[in-house]
Short mmCIF file of C-alpha atoms in Angstrom, two decimals:
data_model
loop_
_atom_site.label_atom_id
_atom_site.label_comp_id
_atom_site.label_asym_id
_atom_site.label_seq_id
_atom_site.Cartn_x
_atom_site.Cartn_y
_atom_site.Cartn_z
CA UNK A 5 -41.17 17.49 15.41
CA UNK A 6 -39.62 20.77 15.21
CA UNK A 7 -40.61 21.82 18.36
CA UNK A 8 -38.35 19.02 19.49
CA UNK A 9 -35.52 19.38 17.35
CA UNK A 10 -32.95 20.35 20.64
CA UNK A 11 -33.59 16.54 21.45
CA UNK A 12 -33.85 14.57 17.95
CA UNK A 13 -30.84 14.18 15.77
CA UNK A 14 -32.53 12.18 13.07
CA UNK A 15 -35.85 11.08 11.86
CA UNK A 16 -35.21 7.77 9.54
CA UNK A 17 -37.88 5.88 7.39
CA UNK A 18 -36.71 2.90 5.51
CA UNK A 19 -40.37 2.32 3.54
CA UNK A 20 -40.27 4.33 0.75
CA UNK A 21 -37.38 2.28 -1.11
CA UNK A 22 -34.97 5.74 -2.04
CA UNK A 23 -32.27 7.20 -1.09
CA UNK A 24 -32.28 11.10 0.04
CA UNK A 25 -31.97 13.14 2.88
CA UNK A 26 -34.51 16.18 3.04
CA UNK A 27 -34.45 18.54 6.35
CA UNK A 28 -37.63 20.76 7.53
CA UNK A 29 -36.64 23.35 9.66
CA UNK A 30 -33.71 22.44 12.41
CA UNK A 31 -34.59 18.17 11.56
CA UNK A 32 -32.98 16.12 8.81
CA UNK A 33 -34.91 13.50 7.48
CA UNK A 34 -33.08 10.60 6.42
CA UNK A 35 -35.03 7.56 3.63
CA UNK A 36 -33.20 4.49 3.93
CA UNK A 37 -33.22 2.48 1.25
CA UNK A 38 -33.05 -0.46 3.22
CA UNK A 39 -34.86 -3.06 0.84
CA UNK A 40 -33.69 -5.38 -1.75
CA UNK A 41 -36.21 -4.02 -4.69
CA UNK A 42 -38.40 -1.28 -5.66
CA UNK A 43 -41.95 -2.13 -6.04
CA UNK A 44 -43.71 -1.60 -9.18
CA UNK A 45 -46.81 -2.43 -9.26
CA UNK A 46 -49.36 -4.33 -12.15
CA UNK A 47 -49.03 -1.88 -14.75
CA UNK A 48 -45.40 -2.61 -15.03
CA UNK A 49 -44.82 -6.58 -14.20
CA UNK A 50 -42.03 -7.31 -15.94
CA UNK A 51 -39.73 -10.51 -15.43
CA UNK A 52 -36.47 -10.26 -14.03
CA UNK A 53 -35.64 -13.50 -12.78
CA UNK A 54 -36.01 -17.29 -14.76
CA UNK A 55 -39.31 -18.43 -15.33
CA UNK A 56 -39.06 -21.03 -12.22
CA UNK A 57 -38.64 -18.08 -9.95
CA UNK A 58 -41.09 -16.16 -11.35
CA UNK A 59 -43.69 -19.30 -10.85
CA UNK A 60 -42.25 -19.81 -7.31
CA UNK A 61 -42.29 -16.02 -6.10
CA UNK A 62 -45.81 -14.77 -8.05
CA UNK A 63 -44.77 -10.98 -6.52
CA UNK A 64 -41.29 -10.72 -7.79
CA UNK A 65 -42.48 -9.32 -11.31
CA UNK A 66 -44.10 -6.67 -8.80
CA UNK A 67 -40.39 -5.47 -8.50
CA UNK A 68 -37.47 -4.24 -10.05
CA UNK A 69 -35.25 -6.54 -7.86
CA UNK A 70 -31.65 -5.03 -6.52
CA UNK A 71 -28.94 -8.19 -7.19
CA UNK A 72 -28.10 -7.23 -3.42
CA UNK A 73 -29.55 -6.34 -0.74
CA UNK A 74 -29.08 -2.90 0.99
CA UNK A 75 -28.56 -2.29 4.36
CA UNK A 76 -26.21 0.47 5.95
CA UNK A 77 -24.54 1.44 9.27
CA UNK A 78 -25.05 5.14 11.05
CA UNK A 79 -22.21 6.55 13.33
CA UNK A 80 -23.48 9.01 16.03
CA UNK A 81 -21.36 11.38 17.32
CA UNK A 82 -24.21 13.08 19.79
CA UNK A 83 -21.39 15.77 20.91
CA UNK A 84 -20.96 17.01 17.48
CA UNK A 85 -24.77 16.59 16.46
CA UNK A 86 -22.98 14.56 13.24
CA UNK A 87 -24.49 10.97 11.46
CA UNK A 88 -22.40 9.15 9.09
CA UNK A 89 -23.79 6.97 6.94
CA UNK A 90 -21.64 3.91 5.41
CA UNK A 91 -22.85 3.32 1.87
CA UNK A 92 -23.34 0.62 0.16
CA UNK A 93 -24.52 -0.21 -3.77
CA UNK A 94 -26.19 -2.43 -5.42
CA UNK A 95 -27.21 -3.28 -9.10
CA UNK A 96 -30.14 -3.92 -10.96
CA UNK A 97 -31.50 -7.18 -11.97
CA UNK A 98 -33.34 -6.72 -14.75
CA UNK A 99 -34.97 -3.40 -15.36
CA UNK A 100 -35.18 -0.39 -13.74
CA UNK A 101 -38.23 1.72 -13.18
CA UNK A 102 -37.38 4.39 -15.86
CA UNK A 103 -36.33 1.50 -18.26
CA UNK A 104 -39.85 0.26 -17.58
CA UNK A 105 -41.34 3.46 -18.14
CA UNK A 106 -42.17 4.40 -14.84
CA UNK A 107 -41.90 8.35 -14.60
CA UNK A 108 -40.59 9.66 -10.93
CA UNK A 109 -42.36 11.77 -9.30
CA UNK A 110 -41.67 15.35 -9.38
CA UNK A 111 -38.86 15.81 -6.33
CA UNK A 112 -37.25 12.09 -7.20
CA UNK A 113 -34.44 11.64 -9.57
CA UNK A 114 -34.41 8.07 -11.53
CA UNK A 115 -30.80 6.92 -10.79
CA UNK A 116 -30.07 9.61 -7.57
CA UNK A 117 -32.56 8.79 -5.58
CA UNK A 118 -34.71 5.57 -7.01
CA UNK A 119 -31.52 3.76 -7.11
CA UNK A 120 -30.06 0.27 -5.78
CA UNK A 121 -27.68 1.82 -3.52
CA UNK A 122 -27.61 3.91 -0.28
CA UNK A 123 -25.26 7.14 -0.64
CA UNK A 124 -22.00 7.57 1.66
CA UNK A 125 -22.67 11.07 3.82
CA UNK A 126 -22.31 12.99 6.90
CA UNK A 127 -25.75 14.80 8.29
CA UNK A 128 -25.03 17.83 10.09
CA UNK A 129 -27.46 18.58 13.11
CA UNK A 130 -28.32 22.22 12.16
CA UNK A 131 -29.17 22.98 16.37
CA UNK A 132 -25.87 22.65 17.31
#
């Protein structure tokens, strides 16, 4: 996508469940964490909720559930090649992935970017 940075501010991806912003070359890359959990998977089911939700929803103790859910607004300013994203946080309910053991991987950050919250920032445009 570099070849077409002159024409794309922003690449976003809201699957991954984090919150970062990585650039390659002239493009920013921003991961939304626009969920209300981080999945976990079998080897960690744990049990968040009471045991009535838990026999209701069989895939919440898949998750470490966020007691909110995230969502955020971005501000374009085109001109100025500038993206401002509104935060917003969340908490845990239950345990996290670390305090289930999980181990991020090597360029994630338990509690920076495996977190329930989406970081306040301004992206830059680096082709302007």
């Amino acid at each position: 996508m570099n070849a077409a940075a002159d024409k794309v501010l922003l690449a976003v991806n809201g699957h991954t469940h984090i919150d970062h912003v990585d650039r390659a070359g002239k493009l920013s890359y921003l991961h939304v964490n626009s969920a209300s959990y981080k999945w976990v998977g079998g080897s960690y089911r744990n049990k968040s909720y009471p045991a009535e939700v838990h026999s209701k929803f069989r895939w919440v103790e898949y998750t470490c559930p966020y007691r909110d859910s995230l969502f955020t607004t971005l501000t374009i300013d085109p001109a100025n090649g500038r993206i401002d994203v509104k935060g917003r946080e969340s908490q845990w309910v239950g345990k996290s992935p670390s305090q289930l053991g999980i181990t991020a991987k090597p360029d994630r950050t338990d509690g920076k970017e495996i977190c329930p919250k989406i970081r306040s920032r301004r992206i830059v445009s680096a082709v302007n």
